[in-house]
Short mmCIF file of C-alpha atoms in Angstrom, two decimals:
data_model
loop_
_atom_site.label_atom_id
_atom_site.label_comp_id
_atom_site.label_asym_id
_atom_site.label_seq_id
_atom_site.Cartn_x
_atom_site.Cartn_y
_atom_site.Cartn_z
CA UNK A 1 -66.42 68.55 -138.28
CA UNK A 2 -69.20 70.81 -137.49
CA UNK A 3 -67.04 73.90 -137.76
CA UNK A 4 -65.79 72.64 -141.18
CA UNK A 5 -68.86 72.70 -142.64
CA UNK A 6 -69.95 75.85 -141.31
CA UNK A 7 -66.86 77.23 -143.19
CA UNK A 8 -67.69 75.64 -146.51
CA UNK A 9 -71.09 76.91 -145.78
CA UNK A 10 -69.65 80.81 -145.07
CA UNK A 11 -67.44 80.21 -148.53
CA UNK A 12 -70.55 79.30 -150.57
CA UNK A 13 -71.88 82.49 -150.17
CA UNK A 14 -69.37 85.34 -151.86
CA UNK A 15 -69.13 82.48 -154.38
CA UNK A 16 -73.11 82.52 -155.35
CA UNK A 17 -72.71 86.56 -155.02
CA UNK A 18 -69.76 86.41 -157.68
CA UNK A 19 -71.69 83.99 -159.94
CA UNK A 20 -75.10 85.93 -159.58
CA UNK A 21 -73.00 88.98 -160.72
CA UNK A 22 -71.12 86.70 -163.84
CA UNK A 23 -74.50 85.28 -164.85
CA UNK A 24 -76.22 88.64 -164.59
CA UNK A 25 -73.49 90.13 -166.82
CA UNK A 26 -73.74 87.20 -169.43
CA UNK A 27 -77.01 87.87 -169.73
CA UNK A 28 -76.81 91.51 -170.27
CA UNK A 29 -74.27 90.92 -173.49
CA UNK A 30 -76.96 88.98 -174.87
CA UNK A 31 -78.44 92.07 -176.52
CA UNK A 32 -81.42 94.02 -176.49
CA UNK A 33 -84.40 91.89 -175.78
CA UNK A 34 -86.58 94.37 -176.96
CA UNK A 35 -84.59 94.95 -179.94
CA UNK A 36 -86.49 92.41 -182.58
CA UNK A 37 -90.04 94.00 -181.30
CA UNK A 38 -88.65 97.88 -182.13
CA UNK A 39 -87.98 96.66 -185.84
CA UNK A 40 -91.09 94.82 -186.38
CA UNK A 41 -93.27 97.67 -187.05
CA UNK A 42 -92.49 101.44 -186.34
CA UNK A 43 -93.42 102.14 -182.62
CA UNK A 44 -93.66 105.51 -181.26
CA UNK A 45 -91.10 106.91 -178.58
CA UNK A 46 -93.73 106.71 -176.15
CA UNK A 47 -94.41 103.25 -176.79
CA UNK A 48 -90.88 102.18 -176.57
CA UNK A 49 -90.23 104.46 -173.40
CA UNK A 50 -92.99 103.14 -171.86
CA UNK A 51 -91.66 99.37 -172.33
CA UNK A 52 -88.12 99.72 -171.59
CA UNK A 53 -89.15 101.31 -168.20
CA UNK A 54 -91.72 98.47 -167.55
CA UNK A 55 -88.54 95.93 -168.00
CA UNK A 56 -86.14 98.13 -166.16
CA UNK A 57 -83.72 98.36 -169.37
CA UNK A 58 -84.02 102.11 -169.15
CA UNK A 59 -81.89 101.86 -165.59
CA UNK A 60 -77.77 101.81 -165.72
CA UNK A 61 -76.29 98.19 -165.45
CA UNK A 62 -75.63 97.97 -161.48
CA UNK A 63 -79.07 99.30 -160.55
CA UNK A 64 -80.15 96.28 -162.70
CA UNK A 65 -78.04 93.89 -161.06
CA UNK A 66 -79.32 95.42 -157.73
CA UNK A 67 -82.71 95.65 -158.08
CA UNK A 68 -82.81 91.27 -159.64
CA UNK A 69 -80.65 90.37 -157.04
CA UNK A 70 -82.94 91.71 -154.12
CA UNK A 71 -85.68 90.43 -155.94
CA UNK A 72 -84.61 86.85 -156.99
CA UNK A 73 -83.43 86.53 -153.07
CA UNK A 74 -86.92 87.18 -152.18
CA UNK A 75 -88.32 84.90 -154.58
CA UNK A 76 -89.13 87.06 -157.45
CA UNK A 77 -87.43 85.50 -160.00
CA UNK A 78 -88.64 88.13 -162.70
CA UNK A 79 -91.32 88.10 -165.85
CA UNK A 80 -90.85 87.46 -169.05
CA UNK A 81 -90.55 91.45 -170.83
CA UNK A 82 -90.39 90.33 -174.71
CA UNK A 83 -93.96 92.03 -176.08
CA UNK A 84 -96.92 89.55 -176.72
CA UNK A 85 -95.40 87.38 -174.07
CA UNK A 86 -94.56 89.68 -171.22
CA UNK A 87 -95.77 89.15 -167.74
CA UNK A 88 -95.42 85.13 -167.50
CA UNK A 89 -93.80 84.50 -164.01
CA UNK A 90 -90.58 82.89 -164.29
CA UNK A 91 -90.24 81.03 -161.35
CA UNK A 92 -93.00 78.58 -161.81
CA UNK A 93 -92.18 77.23 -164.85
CA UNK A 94 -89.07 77.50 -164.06
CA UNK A 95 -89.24 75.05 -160.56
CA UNK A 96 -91.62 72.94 -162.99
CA UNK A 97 -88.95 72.19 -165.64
CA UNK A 98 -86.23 72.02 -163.38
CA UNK A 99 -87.86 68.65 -161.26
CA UNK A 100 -88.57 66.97 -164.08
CA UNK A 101 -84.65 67.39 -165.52
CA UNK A 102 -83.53 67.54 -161.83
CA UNK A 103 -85.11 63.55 -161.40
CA UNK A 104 -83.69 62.26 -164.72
CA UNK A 105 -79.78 63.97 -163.87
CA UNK A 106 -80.37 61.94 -160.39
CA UNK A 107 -81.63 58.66 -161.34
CA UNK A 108 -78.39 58.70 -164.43
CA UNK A 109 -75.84 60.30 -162.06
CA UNK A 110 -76.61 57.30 -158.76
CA UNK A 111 -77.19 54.11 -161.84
CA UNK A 112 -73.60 55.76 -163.95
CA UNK A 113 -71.20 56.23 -160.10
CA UNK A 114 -72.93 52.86 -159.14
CA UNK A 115 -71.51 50.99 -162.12
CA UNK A 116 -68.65 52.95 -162.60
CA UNK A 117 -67.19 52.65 -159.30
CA UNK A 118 -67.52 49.06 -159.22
CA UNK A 119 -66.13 48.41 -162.95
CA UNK A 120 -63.09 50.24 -161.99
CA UNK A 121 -62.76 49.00 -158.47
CA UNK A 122 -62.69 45.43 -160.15
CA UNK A 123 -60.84 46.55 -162.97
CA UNK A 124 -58.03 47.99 -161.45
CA UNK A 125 -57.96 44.55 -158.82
CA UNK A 126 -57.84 42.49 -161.59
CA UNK A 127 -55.61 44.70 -164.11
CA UNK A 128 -54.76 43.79 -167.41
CA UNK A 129 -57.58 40.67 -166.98
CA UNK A 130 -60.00 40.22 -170.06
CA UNK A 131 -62.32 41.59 -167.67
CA UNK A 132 -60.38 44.96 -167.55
CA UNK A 133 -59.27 45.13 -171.52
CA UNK A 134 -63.48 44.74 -172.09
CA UNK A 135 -64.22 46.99 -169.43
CA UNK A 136 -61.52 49.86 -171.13
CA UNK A 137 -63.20 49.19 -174.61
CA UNK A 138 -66.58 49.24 -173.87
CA UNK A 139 -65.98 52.80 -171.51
CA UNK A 140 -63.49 54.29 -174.64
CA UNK A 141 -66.66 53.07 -177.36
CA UNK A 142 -68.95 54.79 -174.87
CA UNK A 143 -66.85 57.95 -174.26
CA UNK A 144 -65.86 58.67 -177.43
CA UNK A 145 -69.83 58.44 -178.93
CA UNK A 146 -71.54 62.42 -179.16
CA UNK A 147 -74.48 62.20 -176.67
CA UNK A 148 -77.30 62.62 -179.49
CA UNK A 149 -75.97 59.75 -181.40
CA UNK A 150 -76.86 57.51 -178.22
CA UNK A 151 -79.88 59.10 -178.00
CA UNK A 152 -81.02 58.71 -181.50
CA UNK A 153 -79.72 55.39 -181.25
CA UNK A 154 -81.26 54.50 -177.98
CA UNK A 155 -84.85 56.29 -179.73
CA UNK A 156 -84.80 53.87 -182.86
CA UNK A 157 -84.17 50.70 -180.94
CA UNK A 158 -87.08 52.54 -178.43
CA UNK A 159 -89.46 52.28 -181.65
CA UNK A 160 -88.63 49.37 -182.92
CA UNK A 161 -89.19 47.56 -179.33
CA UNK A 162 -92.68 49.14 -179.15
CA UNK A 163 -93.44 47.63 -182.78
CA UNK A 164 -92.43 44.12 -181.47
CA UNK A 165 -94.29 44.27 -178.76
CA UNK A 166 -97.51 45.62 -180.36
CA UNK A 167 -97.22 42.81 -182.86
CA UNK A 168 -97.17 40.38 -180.07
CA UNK A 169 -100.26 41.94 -179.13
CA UNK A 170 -98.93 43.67 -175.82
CA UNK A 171 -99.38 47.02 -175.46
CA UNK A 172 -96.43 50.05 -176.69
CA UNK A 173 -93.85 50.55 -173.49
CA UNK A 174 -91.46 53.21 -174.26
CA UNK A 175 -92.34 56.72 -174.56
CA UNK A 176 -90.06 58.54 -177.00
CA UNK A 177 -92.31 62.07 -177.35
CA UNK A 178 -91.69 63.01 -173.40
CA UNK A 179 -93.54 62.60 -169.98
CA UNK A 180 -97.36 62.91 -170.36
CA UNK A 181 -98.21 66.73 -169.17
CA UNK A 182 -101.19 65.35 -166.95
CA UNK A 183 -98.67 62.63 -165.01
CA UNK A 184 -98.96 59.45 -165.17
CA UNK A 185 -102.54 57.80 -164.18
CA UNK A 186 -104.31 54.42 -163.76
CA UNK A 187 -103.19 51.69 -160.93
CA UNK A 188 -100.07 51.58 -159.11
CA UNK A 189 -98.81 48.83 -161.89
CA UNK A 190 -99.62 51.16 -164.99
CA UNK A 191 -98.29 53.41 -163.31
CA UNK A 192 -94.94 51.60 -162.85
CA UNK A 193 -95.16 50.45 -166.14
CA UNK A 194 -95.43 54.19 -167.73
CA UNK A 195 -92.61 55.85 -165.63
CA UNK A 196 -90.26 53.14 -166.15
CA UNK A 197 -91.13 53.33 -170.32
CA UNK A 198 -90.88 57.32 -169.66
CA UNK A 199 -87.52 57.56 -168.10
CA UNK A 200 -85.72 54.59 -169.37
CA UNK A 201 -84.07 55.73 -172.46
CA UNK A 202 -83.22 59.16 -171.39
CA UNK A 203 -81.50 57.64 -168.49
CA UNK A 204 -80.33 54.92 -170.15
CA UNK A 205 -78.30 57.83 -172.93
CA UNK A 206 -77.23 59.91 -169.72
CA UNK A 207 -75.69 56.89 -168.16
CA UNK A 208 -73.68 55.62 -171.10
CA UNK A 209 -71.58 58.44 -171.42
CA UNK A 210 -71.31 59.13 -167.39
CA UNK A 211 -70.44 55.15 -166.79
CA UNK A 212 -67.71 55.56 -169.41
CA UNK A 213 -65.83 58.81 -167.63
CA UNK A 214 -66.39 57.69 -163.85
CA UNK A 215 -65.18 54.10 -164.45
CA UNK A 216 -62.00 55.02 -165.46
CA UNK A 217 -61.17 57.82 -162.85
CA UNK A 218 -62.27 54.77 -160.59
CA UNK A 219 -59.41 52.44 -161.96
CA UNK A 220 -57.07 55.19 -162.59
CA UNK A 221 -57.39 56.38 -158.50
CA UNK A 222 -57.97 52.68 -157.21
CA UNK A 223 -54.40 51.55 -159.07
CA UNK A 224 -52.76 54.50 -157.36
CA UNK A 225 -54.04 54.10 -154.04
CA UNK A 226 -53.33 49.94 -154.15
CA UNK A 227 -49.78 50.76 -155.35
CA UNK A 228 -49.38 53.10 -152.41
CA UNK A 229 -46.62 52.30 -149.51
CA UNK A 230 -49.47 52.01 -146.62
CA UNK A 231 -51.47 49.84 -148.70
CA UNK A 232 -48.16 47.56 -149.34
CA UNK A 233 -47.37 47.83 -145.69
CA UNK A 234 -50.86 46.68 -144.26
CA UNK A 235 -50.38 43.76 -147.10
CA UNK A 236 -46.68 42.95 -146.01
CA UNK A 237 -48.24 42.78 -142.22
CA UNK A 238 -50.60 39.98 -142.98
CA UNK A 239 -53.89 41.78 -143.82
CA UNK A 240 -56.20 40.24 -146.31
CA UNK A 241 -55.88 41.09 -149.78
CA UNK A 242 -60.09 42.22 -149.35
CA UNK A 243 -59.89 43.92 -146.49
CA UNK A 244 -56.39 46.04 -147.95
CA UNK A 245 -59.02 46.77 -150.60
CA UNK A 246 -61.73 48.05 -148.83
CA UNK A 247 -60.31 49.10 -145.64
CA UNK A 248 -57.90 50.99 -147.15
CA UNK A 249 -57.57 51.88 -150.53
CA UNK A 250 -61.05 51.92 -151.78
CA UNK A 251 -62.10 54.60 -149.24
CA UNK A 252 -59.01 57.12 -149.91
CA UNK A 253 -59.57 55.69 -153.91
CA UNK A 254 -63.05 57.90 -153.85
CA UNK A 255 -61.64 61.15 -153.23
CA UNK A 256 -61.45 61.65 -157.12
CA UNK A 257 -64.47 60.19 -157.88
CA UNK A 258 -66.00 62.48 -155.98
CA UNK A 259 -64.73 65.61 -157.33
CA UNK A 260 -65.20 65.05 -160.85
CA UNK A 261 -68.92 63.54 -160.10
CA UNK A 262 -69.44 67.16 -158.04
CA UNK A 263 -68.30 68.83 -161.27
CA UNK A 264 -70.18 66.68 -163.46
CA UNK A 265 -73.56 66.88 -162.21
CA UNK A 266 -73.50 70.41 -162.77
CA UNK A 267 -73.02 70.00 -166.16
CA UNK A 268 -75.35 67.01 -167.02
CA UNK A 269 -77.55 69.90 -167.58
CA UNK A 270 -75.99 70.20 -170.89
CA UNK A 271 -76.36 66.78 -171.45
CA UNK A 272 -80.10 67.09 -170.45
CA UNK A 273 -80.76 69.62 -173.31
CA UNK A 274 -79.74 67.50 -175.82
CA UNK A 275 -81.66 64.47 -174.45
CA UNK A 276 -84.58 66.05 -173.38
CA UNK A 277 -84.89 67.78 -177.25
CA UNK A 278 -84.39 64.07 -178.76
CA UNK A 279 -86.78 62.42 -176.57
CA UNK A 280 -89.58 65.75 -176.20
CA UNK A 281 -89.36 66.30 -172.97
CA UNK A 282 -90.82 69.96 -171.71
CA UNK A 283 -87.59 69.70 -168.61
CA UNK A 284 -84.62 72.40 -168.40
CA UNK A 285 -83.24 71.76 -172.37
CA UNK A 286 -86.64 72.63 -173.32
CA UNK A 287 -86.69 76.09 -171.21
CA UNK A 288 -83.56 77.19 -171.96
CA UNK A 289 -83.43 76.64 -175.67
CA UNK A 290 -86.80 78.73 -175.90
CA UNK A 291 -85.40 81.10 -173.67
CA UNK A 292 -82.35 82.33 -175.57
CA UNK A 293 -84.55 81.90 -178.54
CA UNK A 294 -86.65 84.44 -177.58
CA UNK A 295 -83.83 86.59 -175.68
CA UNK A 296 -86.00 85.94 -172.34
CA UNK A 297 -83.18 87.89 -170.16
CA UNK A 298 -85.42 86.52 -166.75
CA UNK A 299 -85.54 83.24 -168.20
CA UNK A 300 -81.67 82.72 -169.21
CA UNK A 301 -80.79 84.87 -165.60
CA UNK A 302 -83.03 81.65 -163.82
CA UNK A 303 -81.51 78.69 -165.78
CA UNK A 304 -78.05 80.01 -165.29
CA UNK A 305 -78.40 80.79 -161.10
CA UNK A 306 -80.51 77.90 -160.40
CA UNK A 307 -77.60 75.60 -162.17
CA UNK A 308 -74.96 77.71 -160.52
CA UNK A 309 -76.91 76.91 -157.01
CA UNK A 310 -77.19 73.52 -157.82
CA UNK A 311 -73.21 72.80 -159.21
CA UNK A 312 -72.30 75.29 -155.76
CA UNK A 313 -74.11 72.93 -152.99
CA UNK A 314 -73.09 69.56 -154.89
CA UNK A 315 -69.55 70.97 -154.33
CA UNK A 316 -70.06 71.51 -150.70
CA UNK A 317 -71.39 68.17 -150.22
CA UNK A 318 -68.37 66.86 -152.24
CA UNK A 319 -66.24 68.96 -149.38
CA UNK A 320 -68.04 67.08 -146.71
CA UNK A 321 -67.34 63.60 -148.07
CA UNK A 322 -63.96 64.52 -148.29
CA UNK A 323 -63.52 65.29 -144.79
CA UNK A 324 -65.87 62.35 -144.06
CA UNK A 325 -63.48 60.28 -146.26
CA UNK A 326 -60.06 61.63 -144.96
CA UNK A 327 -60.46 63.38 -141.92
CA UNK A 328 -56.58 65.19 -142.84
CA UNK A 329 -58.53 67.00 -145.07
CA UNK A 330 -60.60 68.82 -141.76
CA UNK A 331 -59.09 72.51 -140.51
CA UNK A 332 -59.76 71.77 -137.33
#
């Protein structure tokens, strides 16, 4: 086992080295980001010398790539270069944006494989029960709904919840403009009471359309494993029709739930930036949307590697569950 993962570990890295090189390139087709400050105004050669050589866009392509790559290894994860906001340090805000978005993917990822594994586990037990026909309608409703209409949806009924309660003469729960900046303050019970009316919605809009995919995978895999011959077999020997479930079919069942979760998670970011714009949060949707606004080539470069790093070790731990899960999947 321990060799195993030292081999996924040795794969990960030509695989960040080929995505570092794919982002980097991405990046560079997104044009000149000095291009909108050279037509705002006439500048003089010097002045446009002198600020293509402080971004390093004067140097050929590879030396580029070279010269970010040492750097962002090292920690430097760049400045911004656009003129009248140059010089802001990437990283920071960066880290900053990406643990607030980081704890509302986690919270939405655990609460939508949670439910979803246990809706299809039961679904697929009990198939073609009314409890499996509501389960498939309610996930098809909830897959086939865009993300920002849940949101927007989810944000109204937000509203309307905090009008109710101020009318009762209790004080406005949900938070629909975003996280305070400052944190939250006051005992541990207000506390409590802000983080939950901070994070509930989002989480609750990330989770809806999650639930919906990962529930059926679950009953999809679960019917195929239970209609397996080794499942039949164990049953045909006497085994319990509970423990046949969970001894063997439900682990070998999560194989596929794992892989598309591993896949997923990577891009709930996308999800995030549509959330996080209805709701105002200042996370990763936020950064990035300014970023390519702005053709902030640092900016775009650190979104794009720290979501590449992130989908790349959720992948290896999705490798290590699988030999955890099947040990036939191990090399050695």
């Amino acid at each position: 086992m321990f060799r195993y993962i030292i081999r996924r570990l040795l794969i990960s890295i030509p695989l960040l080295i080929v995505a570092s090189f794919l982002c980097f390139g991405l990046v560079n087709a997104m044009g000149d980001p000095l291009g909108e400050w050279k037509l705002q105004k006439p500048r003089t050669p010097a002045e446009i010398t002198a600020a293509y050589e402080r971004t390093g866009y004067n140097k050929p392509f590879m030396e580029r790539y070279v010269d970010w790559a040492g750097d962002f290894v090292t920690g430097d994860w760049g400045e911004t270069v656009v003129p009248g906001n140059a010089g802001k340090p990437v990283k920071e805000n960066l880290l900053t944006a990406f643990g607030l978005t980081l704890r509302l993917i986690l919270a939405a990822e655990l609460i939508a494989l949670l439910l979803g594994i246990a809706v299809g586990v039961i679904g697929a037990v009990r198939q073609y029960s009314i409890f499996d026909y509501t389960a498939t309608g309610i996930s098809f409703a909830m897959f086939s709904m865009p993300l920002f209409c849940v949101a927007l949806i989810l944000k109204s009924g937000g509203i309307e919840l905090n009008n109710w309660l101020e009318a009762a003469g209790a004080d406005r729960w949900i938070i629909t403009a975003g996280p305070p900046g400052e944190g939250f303050s006051g005992s541990f019970g207000q506390q409590v009471f802000q983080y939950t009316g901070a994070y509930i919605l989002p989480t609750i809009s990330l989770v809806v359309i999650q639930f919906a995919l990962y529930s059926r995978f679950q009953r999809a895999s679960m019917l195929d494993t239970l209609n397996a011959d080794y499942v039949r077999t164990a049953q045909a020997k006497g085994i319990s029709q509970g423990r046949a479930i969970f001894k063997h079919a439900f682990r070998n069942a999560l194989i596929p739930i794992i892989t598309v979760s591993s896949l997923n998670i990577g891009a709930g970011f996308g999800g995030a930036v549509i959330t996080e714009t209805v709701f105002g949060w200042s996370g990763m949707g936020k950064f990035i949307v300014e970023a390519i606004e702005n053709i902030e080539p640092y900016q775009v470069l650190g979104f794009m590697m720290l979501t590449a790093i992130f989908i790349i070790a959720f992948n290896l731990i999705a490798d290590i569950l699988y030999a955890f899960l099947d040990p036939r999947i191990r090399l050695d």
